[in-house]
Tab-separated table of C-alpha atoms in Angstrom:
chain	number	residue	atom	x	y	z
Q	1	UNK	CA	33.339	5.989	-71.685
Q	2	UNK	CA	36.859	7.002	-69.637
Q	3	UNK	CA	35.452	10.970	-70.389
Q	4	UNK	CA	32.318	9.897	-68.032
Q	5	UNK	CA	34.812	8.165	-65.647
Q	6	UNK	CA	36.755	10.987	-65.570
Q	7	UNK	CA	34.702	13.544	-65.274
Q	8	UNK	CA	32.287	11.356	-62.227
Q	9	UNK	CA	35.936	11.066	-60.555
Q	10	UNK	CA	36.224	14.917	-60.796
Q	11	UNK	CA	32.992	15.647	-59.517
Q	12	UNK	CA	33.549	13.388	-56.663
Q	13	UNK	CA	36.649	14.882	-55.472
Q	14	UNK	CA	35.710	18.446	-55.509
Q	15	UNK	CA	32.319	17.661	-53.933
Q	16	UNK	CA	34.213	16.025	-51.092
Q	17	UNK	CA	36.851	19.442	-50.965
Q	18	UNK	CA	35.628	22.024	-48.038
Q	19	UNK	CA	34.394	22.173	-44.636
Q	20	UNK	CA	30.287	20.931	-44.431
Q	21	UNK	CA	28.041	23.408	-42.881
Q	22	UNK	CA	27.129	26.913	-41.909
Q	23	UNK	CA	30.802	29.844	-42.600
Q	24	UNK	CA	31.049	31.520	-39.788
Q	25	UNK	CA	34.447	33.315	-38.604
Q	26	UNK	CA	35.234	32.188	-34.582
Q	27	UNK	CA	35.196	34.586	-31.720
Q	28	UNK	CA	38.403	36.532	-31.341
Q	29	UNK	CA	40.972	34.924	-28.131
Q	30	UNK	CA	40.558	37.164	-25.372
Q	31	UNK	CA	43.456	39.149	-25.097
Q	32	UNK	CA	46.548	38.552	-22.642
Q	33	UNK	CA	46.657	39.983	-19.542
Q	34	UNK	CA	49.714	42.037	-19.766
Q	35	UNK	CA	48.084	43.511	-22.758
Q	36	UNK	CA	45.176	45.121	-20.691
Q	37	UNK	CA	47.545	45.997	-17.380
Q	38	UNK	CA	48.869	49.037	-17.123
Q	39	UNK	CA	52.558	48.490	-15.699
Q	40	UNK	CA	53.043	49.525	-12.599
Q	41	UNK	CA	55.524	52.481	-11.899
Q	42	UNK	CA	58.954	51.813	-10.716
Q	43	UNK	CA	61.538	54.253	-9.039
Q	44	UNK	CA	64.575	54.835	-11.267
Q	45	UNK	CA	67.251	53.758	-9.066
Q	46	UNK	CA	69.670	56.878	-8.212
Q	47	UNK	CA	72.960	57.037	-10.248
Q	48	UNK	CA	76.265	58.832	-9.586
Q	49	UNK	CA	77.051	61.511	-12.179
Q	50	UNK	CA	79.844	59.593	-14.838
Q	51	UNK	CA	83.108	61.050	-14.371
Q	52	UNK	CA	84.382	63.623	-16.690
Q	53	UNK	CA	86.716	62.157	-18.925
Q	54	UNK	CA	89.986	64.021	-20.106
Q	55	UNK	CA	89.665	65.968	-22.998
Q	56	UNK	CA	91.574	64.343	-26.718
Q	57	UNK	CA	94.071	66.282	-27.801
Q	58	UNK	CA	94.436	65.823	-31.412
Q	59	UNK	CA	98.307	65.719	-33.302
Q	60	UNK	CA	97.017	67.010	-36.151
Q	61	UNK	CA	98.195	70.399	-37.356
Protein backbone atom coordinates (compact mmCIF):
# COMPACT_ATOMS: atom_id res chain seq x y z
CA UNK A 1 0.00 0.00 0.00
CA UNK A 2 2.83 2.96 0.92
CA UNK A 3 4.61 1.55 -2.70
CA UNK A 4 1.20 2.89 -4.46
CA UNK A 5 1.39 6.04 -2.23
CA UNK A 6 4.66 6.52 -3.13
CA UNK A 7 4.84 6.00 -6.37
CA UNK A 8 1.07 8.30 -7.03
CA UNK A 9 3.19 11.02 -4.97
CA UNK A 10 6.02 10.63 -7.58
CA UNK A 11 3.94 10.80 -10.46
CA UNK A 12 2.30 13.83 -9.16
CA UNK A 13 5.31 15.82 -8.64
CA UNK A 14 7.02 15.25 -11.85
CA UNK A 15 3.76 15.76 -13.78
CA UNK A 16 3.50 19.15 -12.11
CA UNK A 17 7.66 19.85 -13.03
CA UNK A 18 7.96 22.08 -16.45
CA UNK A 19 6.54 24.92 -18.19
CA UNK A 20 2.71 23.94 -19.88
CA UNK A 21 2.46 24.55 -23.50
CA UNK A 22 3.97 24.96 -26.91
CA UNK A 23 8.70 25.24 -26.62
CA UNK A 24 9.47 27.87 -28.42
CA UNK A 25 12.90 29.92 -27.94
CA UNK A 26 11.96 34.06 -27.64
CA UNK A 27 13.01 36.60 -30.16
CA UNK A 28 16.54 37.82 -29.70
CA UNK A 29 16.72 41.76 -27.73
CA UNK A 30 17.41 44.10 -30.35
CA UNK A 31 20.77 45.12 -30.08
CA UNK A 32 22.14 48.45 -28.34
CA UNK A 33 22.59 51.33 -30.12
CA UNK A 34 26.21 51.92 -29.68
CA UNK A 35 26.58 48.48 -31.03
CA UNK A 36 25.18 49.44 -34.55
CA UNK A 37 26.85 53.25 -34.57
CA UNK A 38 29.79 53.70 -36.06
CA UNK A 39 31.81 56.22 -33.72
CA UNK A 40 32.28 59.25 -34.97
CA UNK A 41 35.91 60.48 -35.80
CA UNK A 42 37.71 62.70 -33.47
CA UNK A 43 40.89 64.92 -34.09
CA UNK A 44 43.88 63.70 -32.07
CA UNK A 45 44.68 66.69 -30.16
CA UNK A 46 48.34 68.03 -31.19
CA UNK A 47 51.20 67.10 -28.74
CA UNK A 48 54.66 68.63 -28.18
CA UNK A 49 57.50 66.23 -29.02
CA UNK A 50 58.72 64.69 -25.19
CA UNK A 51 61.96 66.04 -24.35
CA UNK A 52 65.03 64.06 -24.88
CA UNK A 53 66.14 62.76 -21.77
CA UNK A 54 69.96 62.52 -20.82
CA UNK A 55 71.57 59.55 -21.73
CA UNK A 56 72.56 56.71 -18.39
CA UNK A 57 75.85 56.32 -18.00
CA UNK A 58 76.48 53.04 -16.52
CA UNK A 59 79.55 52.44 -13.56
CA UNK A 60 80.01 49.25 -14.59
CA UNK A 61 83.35 48.25 -16.06
Amino acid sequence: MSRIVASLALLTSLSACGFKGPLYMPPPAPPDASLTTPPTPKAAPEQAAPAAAPAATSSIK
